[in-house]
Coordinates of N, CA and C in Angstrom, one line a residue:
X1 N 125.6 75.8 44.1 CA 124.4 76.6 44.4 C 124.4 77.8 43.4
X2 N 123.0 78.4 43.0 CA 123.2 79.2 41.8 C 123.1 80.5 42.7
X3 N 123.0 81.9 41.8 CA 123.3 83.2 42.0 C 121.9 83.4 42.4
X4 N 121.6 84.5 43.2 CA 120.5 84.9 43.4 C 120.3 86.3 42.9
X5 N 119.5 87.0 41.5 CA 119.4 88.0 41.2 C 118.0 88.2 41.2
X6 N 118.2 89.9 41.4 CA 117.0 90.3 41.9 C 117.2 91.9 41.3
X7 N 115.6 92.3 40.3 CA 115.9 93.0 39.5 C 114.5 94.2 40.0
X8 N 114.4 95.5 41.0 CA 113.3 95.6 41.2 C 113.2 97.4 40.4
X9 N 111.9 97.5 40.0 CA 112.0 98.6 39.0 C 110.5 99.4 39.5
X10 N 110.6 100.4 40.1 CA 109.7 101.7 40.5 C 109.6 103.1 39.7
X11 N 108.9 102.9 39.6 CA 108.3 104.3 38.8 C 107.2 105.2 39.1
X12 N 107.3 106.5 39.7 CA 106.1 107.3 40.3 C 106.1 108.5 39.5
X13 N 107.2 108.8 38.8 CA 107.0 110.0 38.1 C 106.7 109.8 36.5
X14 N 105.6 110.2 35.9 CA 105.5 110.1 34.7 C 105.6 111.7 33.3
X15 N 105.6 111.3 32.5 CA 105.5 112.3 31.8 C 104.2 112.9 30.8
X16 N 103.6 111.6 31.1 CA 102.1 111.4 30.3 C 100.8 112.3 31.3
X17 N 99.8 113.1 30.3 CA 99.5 113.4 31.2 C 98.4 112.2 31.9
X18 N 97.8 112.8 32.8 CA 96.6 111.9 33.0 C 97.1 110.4 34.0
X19 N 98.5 110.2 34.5 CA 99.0 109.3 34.8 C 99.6 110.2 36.3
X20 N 99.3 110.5 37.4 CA 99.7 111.1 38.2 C 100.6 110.5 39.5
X21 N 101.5 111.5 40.2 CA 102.9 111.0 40.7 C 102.2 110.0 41.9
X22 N 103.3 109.1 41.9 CA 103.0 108.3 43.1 C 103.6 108.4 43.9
X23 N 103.5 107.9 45.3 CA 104.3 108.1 46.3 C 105.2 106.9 47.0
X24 N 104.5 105.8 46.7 CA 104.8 104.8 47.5 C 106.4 104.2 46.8
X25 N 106.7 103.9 45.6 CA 107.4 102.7 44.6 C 108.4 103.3 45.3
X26 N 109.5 104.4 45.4 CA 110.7 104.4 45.9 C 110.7 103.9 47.2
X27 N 110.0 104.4 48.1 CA 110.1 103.6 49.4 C 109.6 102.0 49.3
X28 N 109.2 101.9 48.6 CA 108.4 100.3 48.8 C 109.6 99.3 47.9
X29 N 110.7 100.2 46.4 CA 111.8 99.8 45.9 C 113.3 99.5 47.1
X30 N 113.4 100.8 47.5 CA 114.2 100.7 49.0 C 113.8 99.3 49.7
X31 N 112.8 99.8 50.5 CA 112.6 98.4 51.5 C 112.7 97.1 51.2
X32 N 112.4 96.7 50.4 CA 112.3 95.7 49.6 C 113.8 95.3 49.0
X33 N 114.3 96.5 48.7 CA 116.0 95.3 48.7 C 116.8 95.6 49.7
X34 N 116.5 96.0 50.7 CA 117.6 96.0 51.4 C 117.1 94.6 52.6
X35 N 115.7 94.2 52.3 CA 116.0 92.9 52.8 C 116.3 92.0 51.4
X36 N 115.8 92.2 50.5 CA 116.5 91.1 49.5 C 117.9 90.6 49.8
X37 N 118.6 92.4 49.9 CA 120.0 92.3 50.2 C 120.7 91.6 51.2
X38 N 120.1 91.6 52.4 CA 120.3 91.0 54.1 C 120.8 89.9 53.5
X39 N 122.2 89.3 53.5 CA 122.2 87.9 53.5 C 121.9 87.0 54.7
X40 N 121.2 87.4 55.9 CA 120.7 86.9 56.7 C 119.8 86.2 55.7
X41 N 119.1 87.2 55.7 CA 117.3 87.1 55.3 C 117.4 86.2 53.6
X42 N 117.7 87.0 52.6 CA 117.4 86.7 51.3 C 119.2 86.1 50.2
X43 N 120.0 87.3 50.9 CA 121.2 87.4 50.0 C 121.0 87.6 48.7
X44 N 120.3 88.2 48.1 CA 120.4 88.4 46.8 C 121.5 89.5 46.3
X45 N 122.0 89.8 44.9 CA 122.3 90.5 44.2 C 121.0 91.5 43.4
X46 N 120.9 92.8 43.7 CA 120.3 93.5 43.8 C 120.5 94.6 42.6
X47 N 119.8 94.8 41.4 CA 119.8 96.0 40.9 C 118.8 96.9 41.0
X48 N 118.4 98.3 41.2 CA 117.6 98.9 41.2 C 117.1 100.0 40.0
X49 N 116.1 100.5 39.3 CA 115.7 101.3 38.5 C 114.6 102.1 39.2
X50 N 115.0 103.3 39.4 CA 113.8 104.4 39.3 C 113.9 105.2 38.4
X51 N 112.7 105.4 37.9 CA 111.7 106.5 37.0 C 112.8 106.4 35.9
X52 N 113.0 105.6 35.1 CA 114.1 105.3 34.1 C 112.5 105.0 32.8
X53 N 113.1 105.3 31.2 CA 112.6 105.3 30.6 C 112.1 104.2 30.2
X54 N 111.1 103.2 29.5 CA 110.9 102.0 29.2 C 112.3 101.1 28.6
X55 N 113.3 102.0 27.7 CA 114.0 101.3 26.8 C 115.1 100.8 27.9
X56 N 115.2 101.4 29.1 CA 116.1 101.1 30.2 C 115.5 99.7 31.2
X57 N 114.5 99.8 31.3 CA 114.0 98.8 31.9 C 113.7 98.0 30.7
X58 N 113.7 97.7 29.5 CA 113.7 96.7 28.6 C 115.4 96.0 28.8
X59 N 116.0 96.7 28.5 CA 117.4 96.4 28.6 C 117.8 95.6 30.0
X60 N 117.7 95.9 30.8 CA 118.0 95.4 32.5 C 116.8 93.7 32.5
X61 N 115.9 94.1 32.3 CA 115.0 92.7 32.5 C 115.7 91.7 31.1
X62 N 115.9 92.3 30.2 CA 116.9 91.4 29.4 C 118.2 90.6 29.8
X63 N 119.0 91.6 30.6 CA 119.9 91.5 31.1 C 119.8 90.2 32.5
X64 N 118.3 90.9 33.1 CA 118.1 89.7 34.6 C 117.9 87.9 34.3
X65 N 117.2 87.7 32.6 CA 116.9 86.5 32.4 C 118.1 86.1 31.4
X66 N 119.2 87.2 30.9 CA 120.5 86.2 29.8 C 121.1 85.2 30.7
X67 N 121.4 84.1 29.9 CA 122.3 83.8 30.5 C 122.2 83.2 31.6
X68 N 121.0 82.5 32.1 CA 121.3 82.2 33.7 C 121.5 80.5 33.4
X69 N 121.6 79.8 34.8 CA 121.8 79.1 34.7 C 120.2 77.9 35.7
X70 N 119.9 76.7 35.3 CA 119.1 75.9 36.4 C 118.8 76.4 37.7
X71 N 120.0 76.5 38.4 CA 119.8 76.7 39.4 C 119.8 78.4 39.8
X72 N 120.0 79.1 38.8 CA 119.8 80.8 39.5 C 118.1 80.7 39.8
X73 N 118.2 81.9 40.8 CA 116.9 82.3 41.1 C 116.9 84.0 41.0
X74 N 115.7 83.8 40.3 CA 115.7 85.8 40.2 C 114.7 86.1 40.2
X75 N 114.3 87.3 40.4 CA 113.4 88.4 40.8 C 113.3 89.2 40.5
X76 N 111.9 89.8 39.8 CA 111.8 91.0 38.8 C 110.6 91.2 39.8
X77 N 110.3 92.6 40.3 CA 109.3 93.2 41.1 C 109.5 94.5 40.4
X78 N 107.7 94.8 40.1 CA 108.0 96.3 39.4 C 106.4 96.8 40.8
X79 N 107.0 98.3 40.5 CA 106.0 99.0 41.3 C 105.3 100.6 40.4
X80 N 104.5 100.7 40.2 CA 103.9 102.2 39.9 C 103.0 101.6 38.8
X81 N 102.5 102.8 37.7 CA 101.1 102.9 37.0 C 101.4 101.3 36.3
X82 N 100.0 101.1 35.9 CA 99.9 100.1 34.8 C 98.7 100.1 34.4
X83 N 98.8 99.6 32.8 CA 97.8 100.6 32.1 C 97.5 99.0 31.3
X84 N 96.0 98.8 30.8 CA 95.5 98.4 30.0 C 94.9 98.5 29.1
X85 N 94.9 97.8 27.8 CA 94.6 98.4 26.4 C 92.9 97.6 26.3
X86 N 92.4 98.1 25.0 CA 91.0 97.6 24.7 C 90.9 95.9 24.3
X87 N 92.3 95.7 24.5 CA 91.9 94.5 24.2 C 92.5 93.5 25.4
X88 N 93.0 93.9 26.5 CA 93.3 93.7 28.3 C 95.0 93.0 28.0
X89 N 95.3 93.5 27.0 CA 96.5 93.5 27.2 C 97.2 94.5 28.2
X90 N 98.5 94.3 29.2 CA 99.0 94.9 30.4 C 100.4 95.5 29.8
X91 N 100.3 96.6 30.3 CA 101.3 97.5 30.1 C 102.0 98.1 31.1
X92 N 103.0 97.9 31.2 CA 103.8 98.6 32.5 C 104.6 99.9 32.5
X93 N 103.9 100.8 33.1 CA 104.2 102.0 32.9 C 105.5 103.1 33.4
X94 N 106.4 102.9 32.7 CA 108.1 103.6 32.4 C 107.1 105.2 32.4
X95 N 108.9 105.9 33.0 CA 108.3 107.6 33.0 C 108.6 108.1 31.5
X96 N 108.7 107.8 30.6 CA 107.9 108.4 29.3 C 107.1 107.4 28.4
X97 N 106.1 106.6 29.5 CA 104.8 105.9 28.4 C 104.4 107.4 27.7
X98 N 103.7 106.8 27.0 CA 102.6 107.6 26.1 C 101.2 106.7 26.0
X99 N 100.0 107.3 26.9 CA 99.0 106.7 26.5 C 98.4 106.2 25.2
X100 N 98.6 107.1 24.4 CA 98.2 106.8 23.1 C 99.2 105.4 22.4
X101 N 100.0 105.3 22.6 CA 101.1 104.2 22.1 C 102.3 103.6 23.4
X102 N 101.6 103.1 24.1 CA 101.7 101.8 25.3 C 102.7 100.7 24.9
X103 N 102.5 100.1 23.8 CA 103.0 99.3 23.1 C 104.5 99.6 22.8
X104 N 104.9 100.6 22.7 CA 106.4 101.3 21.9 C 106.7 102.1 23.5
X105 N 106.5 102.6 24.5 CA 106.7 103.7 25.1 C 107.1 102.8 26.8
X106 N 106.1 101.7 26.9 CA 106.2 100.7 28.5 C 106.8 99.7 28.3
X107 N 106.6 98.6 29.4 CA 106.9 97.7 29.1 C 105.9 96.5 29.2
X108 N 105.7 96.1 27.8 CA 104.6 95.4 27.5 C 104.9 94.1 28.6
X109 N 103.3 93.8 29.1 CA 103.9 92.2 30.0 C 104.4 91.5 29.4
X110 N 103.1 91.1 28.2 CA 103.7 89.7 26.7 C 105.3 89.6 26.9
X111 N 106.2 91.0 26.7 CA 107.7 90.6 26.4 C 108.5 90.2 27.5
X112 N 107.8 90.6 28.7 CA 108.4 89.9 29.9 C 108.0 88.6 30.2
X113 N 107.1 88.3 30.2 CA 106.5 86.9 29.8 C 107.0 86.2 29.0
X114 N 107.3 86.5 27.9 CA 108.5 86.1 26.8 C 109.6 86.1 27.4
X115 N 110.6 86.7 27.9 CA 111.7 86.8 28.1 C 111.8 85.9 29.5
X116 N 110.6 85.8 30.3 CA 110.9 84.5 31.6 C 110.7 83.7 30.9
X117 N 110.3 83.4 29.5 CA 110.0 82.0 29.4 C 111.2 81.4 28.8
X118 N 111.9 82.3 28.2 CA 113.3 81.6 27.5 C 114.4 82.0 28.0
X119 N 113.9 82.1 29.9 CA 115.2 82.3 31.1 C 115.4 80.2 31.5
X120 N 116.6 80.3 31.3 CA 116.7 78.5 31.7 C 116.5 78.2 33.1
X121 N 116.5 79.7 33.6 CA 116.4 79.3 35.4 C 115.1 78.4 35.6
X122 N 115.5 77.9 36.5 CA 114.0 76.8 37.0 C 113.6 77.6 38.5
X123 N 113.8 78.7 38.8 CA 113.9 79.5 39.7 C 113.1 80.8 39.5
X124 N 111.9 81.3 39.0 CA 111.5 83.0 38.7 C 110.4 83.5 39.5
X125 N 110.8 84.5 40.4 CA 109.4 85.1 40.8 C 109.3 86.4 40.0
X126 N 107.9 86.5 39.7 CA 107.3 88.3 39.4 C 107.0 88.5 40.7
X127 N 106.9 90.0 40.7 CA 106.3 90.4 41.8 C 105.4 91.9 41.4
X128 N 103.9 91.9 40.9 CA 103.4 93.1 40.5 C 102.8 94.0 41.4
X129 N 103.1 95.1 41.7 CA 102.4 95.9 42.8 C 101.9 97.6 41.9
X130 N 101.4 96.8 41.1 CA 100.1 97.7 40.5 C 98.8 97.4 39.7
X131 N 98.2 98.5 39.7 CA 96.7 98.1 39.1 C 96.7 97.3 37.8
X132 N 95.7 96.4 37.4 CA 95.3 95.3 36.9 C 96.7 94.0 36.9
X133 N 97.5 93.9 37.8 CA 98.3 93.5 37.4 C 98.0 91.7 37.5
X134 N 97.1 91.5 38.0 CA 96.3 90.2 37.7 C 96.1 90.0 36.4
X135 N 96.6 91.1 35.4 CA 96.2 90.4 33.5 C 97.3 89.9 33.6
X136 N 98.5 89.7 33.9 CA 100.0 89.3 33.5 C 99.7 87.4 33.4
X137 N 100.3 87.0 32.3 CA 101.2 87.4 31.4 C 99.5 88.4 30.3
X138 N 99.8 89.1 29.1 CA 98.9 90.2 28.7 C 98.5 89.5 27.4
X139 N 97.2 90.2 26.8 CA 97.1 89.2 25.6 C 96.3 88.3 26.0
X140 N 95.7 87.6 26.9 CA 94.7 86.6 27.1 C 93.7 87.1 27.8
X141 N 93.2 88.4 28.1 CA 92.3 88.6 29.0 C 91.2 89.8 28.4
X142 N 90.1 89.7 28.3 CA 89.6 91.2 27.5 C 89.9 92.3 28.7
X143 N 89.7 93.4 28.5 CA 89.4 94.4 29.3 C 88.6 94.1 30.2
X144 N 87.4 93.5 30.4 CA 86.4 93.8 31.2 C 86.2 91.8 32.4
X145 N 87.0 91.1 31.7 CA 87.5 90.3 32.4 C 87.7 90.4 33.8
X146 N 87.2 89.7 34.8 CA 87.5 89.7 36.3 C 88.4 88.8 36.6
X147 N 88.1 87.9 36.1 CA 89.1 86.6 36.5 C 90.4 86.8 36.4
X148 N 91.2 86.0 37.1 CA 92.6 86.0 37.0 C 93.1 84.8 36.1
X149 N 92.6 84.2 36.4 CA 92.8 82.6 35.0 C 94.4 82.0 35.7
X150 N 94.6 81.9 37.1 CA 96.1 82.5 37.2 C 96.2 80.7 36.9
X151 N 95.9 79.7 37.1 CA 96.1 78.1 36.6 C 96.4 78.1 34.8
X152 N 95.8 79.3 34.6 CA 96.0 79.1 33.1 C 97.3 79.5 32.5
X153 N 97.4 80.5 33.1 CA 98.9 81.4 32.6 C 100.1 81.0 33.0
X154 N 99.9 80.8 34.6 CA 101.1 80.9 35.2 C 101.5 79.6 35.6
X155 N 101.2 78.5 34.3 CA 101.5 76.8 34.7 C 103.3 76.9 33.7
X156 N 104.2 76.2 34.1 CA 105.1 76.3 33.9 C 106.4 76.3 35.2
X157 N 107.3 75.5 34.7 CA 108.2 74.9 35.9 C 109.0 75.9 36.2
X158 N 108.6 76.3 37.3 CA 109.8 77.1 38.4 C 109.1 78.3 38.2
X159 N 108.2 79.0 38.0 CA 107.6 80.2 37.6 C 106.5 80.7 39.0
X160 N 106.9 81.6 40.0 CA 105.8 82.3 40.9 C 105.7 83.7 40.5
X161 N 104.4 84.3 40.3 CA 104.2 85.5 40.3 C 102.7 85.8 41.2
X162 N 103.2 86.2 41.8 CA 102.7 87.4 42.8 C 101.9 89.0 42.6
X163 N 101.0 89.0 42.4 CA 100.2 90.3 42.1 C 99.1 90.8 43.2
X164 N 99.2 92.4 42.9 CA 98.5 93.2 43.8 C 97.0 93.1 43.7
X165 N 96.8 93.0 42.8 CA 95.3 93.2 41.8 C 94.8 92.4 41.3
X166 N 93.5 91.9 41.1 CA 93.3 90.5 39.6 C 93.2 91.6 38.6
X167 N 92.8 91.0 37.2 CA 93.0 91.7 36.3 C 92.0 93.2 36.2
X168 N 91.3 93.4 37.2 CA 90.7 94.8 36.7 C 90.5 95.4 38.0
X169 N 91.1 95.0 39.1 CA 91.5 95.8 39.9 C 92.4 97.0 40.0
X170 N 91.9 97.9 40.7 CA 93.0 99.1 40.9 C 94.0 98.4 42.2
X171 N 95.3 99.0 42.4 CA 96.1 99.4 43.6 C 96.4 100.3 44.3
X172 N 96.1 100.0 45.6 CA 96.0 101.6 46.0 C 97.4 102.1 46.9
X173 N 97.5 103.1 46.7 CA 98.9 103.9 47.1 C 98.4 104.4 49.1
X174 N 99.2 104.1 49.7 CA 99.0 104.6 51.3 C 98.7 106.1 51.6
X175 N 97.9 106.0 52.4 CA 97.3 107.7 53.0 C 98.1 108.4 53.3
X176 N 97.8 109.5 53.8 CA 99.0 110.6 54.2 C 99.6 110.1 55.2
X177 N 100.8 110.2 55.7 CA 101.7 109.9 56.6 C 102.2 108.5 56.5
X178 N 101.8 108.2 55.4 CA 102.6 106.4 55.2 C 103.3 106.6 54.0
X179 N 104.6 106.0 53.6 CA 105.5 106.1 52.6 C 105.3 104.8 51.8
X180 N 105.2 103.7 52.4 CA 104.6 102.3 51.7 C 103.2 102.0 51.3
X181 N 103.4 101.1 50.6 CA 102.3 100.5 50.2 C 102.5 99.2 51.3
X182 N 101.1 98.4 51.8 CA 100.7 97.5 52.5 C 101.8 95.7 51.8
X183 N 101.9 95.8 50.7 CA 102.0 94.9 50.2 C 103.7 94.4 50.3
X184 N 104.3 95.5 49.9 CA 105.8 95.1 50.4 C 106.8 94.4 52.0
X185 N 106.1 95.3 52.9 CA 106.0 95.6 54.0 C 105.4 93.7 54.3
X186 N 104.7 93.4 53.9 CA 103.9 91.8 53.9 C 104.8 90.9 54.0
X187 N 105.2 91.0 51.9 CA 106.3 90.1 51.9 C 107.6 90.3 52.5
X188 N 108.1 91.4 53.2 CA 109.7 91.4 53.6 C 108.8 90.2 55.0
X189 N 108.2 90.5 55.9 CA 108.0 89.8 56.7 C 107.7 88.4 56.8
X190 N 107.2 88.0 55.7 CA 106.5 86.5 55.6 C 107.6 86.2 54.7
X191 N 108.4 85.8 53.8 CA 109.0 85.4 52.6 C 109.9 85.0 53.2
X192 N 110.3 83.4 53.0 CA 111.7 83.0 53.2 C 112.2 82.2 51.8
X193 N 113.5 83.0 52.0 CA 114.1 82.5 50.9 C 114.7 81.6 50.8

């Protein structure tokens, strides 16, 4: 039987302006592995990233798809801003993006999309819990695109991703007195591993 890794990365505090703090991703990062963790429930092997720079979470998602083997199963869940460019490419927003230069500063989908696709596992979920995150994988969708096209992108053996939004939806963060977001809270309850 293969390893079960599981790679989840929250970000609420930025440095850009115009990208404001969130509330939900640390508590919604918490929750979320400590049932991954339950070897009741999931057993996974768990790493966690908050509010870490893009070059950090470039390195760790490198790290979650080297090397695996057929039978690993792994899990990349990111939580906080995500930002789209004029041409609907998805950008995932680390605490020092730079609006103006997305490309160099987040973590572009394309390269994660890239990097699951030349993971040998036959085992991968995404899990997006932010706005537009229905463009993923990025690069095929204009800006103004509704559709998710998700038959189109996400055909490929052993590959589930899971998103909050289609591609030009917002996600929204919980009202006063809630620490989660709706969507986490969902999957710990329904998801068997």
């Amino acid at each position: 039987m293969g390893r079960r890794l599981a790679l989840l990365i929250a970000t609420y505090d930025y440095q850009a302006n115009g990208l404001r703090r969130l509330t939900a991703p640390a508590h919604d990062a918490g929750a979320f592995a400590a049932v991954l963790q339950d070897p009741d429930i999931a057993g996974f092997e768990v790493t966690t990233l908050i509010n870490e720079p893009h070059y950090r979470g470039g390195e760790a998602i490198a790290g979650l798809y080297r090397d695996r083997r057929r039978d690993d199963l792994t899990l990349l869940y990111f939580t906080g801003h995500a930002l789209k460019d004029d041409d609907g490419r998805l950008y995932l927003a680390m605490t020092n993006i730079r609006r103006d230069s997305p490309l160099l500063t987040s973590l572009p989908a394309e390269q994660i999309d890239q990097a699951m696709s030349g993971c040998m596992s036959w085992q991968k979920v995404l899990v997006l819990d932010c706005c537009y995150s229905g463009a993923f994988p990025a690069g095929r969708l204009a800006k103004t695109d509704t559709d998710v096209h998700a038959l189109e992108r996400f055909q490929g053996r052993g590959r589930t991703v899971l998103t909050a939004s289609d591609a030009t939806q917002y996600s929204f963060t919980p009202s006063k007195g809630t620490s989660h977001t709706a969507q986490p809270h969902s999957r710990c309850s329904t998801v068997t591993w």
